[in-house]
Coordinates of N, CA, C and O in Angstrom, one line a residue:
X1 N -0.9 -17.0 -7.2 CA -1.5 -15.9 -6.6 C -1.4 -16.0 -5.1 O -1.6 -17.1 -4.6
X2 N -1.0 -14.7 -4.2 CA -1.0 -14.8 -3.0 C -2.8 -14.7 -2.2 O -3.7 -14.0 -2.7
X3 N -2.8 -15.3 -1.3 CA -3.8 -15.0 -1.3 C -4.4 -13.7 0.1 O -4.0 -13.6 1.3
X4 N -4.8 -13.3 -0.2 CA -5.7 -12.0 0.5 C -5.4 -12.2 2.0 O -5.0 -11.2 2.5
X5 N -5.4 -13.1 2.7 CA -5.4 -13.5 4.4 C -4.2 -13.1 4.1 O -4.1 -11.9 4.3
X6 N -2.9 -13.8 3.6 CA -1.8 -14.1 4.0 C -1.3 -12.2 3.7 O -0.4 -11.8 4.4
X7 N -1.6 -11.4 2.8 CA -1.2 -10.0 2.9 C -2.2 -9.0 3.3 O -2.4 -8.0 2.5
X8 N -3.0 -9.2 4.4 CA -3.7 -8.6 5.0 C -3.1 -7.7 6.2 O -3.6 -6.6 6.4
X9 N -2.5 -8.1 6.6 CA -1.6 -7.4 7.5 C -0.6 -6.4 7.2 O 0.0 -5.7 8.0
X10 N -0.2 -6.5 5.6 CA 0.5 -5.6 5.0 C -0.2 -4.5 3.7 O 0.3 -3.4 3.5
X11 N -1.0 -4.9 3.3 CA -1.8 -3.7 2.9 C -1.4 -1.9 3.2 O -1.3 -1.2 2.2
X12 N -1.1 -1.3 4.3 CA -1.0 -0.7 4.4 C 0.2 -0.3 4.4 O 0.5 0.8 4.7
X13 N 1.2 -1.2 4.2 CA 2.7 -0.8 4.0 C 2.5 -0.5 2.6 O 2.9 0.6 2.1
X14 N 2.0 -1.5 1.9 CA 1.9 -1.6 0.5 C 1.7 0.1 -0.2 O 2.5 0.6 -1.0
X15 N 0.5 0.5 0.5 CA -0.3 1.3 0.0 C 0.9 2.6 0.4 O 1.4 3.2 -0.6
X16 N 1.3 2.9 2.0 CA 2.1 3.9 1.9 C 3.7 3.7 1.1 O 4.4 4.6 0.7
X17 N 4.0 2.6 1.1 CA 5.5 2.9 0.1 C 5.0 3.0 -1.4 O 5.9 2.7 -2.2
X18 N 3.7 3.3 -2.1 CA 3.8 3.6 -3.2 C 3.6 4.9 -3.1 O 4.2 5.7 -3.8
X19 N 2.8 5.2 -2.2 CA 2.5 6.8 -1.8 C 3.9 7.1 -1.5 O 3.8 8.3 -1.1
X20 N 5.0 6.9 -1.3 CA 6.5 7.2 -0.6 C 6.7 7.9 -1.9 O 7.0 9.1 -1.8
X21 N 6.6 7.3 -3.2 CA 6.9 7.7 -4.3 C 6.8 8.7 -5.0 O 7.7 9.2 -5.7
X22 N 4.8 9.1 -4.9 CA 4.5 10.1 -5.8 C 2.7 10.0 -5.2 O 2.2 8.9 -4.8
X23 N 2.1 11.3 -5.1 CA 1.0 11.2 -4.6 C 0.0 10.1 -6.4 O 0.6 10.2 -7.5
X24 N -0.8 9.5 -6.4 CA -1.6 8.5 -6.6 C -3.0 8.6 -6.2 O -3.5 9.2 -5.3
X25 N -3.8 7.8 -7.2 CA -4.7 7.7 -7.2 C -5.4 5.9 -7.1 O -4.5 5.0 -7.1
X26 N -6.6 5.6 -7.1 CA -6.8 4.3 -6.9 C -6.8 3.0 -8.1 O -6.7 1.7 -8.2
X27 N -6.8 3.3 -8.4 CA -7.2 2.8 -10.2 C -5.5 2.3 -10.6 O -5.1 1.1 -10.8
X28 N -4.6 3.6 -10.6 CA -3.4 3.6 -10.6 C -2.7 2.8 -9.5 O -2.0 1.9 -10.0
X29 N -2.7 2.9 -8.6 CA -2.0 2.4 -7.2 C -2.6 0.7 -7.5 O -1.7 -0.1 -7.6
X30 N -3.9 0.3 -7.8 CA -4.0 -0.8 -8.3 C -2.9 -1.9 -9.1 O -2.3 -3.0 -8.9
X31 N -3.2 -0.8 -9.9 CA -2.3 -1.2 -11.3 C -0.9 -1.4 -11.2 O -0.1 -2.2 -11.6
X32 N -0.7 -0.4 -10.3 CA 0.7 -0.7 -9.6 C 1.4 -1.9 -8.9 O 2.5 -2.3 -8.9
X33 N 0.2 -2.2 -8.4 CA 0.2 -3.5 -7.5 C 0.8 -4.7 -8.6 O 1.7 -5.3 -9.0
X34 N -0.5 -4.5 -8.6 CA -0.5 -6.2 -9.7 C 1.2 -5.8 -10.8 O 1.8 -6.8 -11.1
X35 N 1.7 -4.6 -11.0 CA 2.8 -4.8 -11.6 C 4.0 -5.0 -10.8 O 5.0 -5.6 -11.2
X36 N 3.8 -4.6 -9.9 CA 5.2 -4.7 -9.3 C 5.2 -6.4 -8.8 O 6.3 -7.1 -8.9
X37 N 3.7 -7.0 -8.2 CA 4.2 -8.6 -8.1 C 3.9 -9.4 -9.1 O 4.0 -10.6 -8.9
X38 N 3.5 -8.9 -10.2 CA 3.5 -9.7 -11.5 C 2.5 -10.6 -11.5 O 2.4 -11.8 -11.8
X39 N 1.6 -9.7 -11.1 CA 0.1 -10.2 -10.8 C 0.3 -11.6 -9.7 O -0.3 -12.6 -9.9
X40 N 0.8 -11.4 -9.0 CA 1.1 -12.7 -7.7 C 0.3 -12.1 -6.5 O 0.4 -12.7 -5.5
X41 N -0.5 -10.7 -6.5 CA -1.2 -10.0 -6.0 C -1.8 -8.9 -6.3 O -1.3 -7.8 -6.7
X42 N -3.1 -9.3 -6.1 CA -4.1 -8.2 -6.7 C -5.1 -7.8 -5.1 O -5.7 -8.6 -4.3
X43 N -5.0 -6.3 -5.0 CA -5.5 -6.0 -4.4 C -6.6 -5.5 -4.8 O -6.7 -4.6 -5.5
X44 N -7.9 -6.2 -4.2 CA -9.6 -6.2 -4.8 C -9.9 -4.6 -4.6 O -9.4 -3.9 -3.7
X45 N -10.6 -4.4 -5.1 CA -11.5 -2.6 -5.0 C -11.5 -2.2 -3.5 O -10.7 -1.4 -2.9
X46 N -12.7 -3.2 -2.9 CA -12.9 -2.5 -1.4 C -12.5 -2.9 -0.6 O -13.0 -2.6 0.5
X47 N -10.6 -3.9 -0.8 CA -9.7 -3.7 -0.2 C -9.5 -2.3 0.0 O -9.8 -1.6 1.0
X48 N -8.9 -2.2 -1.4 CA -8.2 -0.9 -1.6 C -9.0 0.3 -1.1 O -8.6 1.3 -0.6
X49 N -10.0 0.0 -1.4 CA -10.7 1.9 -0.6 C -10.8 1.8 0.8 O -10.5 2.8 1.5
X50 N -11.4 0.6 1.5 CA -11.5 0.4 2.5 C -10.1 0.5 3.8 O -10.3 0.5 5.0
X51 N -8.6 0.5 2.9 CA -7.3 0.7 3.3 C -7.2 2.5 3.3 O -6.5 3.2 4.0
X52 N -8.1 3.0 2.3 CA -7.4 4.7 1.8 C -8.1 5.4 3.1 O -7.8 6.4 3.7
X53 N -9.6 4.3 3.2 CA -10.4 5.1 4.5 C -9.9 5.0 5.9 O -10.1 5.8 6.7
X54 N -9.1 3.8 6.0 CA -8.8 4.0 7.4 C -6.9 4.4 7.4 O -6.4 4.6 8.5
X55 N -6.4 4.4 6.6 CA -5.5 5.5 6.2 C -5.8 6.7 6.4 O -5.5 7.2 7.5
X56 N -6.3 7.2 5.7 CA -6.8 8.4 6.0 C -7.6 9.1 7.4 O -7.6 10.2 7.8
X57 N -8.2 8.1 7.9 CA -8.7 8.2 9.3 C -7.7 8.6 10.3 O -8.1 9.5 11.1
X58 N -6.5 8.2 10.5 CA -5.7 7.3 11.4 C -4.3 8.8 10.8 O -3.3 9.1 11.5
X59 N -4.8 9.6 9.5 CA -3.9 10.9 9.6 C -2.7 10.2 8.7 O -1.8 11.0 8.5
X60 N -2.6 9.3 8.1 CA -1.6 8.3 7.4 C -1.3 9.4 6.0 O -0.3 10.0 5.5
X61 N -2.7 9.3 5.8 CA -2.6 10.0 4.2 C -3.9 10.8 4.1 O -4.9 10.7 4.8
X62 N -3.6 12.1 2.7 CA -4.7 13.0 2.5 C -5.3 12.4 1.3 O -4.5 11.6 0.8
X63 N -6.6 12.5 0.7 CA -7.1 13.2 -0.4 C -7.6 14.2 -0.6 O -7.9 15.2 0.1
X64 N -7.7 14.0 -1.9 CA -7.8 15.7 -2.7 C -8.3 15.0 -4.2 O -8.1 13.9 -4.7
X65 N -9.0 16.4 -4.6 CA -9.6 16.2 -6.5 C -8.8 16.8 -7.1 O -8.2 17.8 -6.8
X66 N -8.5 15.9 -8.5 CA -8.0 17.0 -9.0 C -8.5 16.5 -10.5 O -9.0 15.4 -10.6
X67 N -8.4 17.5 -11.6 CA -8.7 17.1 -12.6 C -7.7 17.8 -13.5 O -8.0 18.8 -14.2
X68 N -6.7 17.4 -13.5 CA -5.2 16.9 -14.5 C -5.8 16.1 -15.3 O -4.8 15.9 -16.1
X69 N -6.7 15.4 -15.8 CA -6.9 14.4 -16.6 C -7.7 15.2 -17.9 O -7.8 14.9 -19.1
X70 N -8.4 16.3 -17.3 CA -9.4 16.8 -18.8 C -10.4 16.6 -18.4 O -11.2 17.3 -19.0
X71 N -11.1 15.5 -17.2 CA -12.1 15.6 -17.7 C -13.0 15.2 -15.6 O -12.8 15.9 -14.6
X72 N -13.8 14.1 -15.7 CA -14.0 14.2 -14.2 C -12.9 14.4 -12.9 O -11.9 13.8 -12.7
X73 N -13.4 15.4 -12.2 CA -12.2 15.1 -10.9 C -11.8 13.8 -10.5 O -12.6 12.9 -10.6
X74 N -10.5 13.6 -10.1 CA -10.4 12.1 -9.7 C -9.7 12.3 -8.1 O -8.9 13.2 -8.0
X75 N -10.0 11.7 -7.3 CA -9.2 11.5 -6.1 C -8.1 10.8 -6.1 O -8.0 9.7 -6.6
X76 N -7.0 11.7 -5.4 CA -5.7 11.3 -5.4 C -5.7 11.3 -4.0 O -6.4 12.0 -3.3
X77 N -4.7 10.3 -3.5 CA -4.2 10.6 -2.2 C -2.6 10.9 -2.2 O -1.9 10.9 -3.2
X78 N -2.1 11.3 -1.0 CA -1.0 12.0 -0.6 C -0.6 11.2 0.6 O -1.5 10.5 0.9
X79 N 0.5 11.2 1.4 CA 1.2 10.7 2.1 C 1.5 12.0 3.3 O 1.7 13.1 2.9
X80 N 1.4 11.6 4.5 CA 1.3 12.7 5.3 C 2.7 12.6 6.1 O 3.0 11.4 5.9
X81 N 3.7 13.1 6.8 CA 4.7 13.2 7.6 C 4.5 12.3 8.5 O 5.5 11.6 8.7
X82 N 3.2 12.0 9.5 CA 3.0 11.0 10.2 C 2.8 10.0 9.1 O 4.0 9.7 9.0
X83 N 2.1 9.2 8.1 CA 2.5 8.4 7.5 C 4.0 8.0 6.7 O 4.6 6.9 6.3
X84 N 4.3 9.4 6.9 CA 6.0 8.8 6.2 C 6.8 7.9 7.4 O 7.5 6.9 7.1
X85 N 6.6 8.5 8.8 CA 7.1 7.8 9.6 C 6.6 6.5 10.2 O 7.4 5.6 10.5
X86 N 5.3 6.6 10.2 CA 4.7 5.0 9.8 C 5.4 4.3 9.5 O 6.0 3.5 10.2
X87 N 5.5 4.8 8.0 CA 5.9 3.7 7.0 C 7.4 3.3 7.2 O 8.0 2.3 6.7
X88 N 8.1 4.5 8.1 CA 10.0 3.8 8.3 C 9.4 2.8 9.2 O 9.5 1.6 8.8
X89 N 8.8 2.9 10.6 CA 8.2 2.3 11.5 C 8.2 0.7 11.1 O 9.1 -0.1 11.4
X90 N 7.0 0.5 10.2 CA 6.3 -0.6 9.2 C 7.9 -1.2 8.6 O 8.1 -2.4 8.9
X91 N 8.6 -0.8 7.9 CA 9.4 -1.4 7.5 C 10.4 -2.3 7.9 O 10.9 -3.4 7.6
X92 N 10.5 -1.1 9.4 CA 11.5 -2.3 10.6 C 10.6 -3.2 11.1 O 10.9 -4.4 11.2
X93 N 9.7 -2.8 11.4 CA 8.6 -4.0 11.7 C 8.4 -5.2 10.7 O 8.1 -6.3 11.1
X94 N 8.6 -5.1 9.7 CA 8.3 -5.8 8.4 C 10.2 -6.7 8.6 O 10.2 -7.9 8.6
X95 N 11.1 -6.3 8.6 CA 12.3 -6.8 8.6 C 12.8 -7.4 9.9 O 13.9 -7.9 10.0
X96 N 12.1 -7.2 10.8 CA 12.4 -8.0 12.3 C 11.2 -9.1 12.1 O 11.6 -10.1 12.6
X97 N 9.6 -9.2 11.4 CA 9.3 -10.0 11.4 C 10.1 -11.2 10.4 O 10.1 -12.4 10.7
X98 N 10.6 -10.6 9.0 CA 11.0 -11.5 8.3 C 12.3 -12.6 8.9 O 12.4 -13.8 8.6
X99 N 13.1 -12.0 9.7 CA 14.1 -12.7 10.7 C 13.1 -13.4 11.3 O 13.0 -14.5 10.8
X100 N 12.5 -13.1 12.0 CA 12.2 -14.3 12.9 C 11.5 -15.5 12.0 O 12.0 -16.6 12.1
X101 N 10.3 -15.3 11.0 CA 9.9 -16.5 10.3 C 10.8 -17.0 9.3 O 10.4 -18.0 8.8
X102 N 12.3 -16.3 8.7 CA 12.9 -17.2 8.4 C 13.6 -18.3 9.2 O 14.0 -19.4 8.7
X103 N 13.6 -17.9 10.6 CA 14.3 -18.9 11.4 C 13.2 -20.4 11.5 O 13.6 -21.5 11.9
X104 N 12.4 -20.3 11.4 CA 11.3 -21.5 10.6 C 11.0 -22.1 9.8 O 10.5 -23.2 10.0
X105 N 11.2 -21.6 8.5 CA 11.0 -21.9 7.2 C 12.8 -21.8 6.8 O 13.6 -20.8 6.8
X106 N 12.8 -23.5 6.5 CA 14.0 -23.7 5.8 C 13.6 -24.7 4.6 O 12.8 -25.6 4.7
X107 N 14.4 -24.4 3.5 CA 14.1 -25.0 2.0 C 14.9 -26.3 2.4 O 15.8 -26.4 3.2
X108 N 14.3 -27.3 1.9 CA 15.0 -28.6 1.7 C 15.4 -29.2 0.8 O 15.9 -30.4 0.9

C-alpha cells in the first residue's frame, strides 16, 4: 500500500483525470481508485471530500444532484474548462517532476 503522505500532493491530479473521463460521483471515483492501483491506494472518505471541496473552491470542478439511480439524489461532480487545463498543466508538472527523481533513484 502506498502510503497517504507520499500521494498527497497528487490527489488532485488523481481526482481531475478521472473526471477527464466522465462526470462521477464519490463512492464511484473511490472505487475507481482502488481499481485502477490494484488497491496499492486507497483514497480515505475525508480525503476524498475534502479534495472535491477545495476543487470545487478553486473553480476545478462543479457539483450537481442527480437522481439517475431511482432513488436518493446523489452528488456528482463535473470537470470545469479551467480544471481541464489544470489538469494538462498537472501532468507536465507530474512528468518534469518524474525526470528529475528518476535521476536519483537508480535500481541496483
Amino acid at each position: 500500500m502506498i502510503s497517504s503522505d507520499v500521494m498527497r500532493g497528487f490527489n488532485s491530479l488523481i481526482l481531475l483525470s478521472i473526471l477527464m473521463k466522465e462526470d462521477s460521483y464519490g463512492y464511484k471515483i473511490s472505487n475507481t481508485i482502488k481499481e485502477i492501483t490494484h488497491d496499492k491506494y486507497v483514497m480515505k472518505e475525508t480525503t476524498l471530500y475534502s479534495a472535491f471541496n477545495r476543487l470545487e473552491k478553486s473553480d476545478l470542478i462543479q457539483s450537481y444532484s442527480s437522481t439517475e439511480t431511482n432513488g436518493k439524489p446523489r452528488t456528482y461532480y463535473r470537470i470545469t474548462d479551467l480544471g481541464r487545463q489544470t489538469y494538462h498543466d498537472k501532468v507536465t508538472e507530474w512528468l518534469d517532476t518524474k525526470k528529475v527523481i528518476d535521476q536519483f533513484i537508480k535500481e541496483e
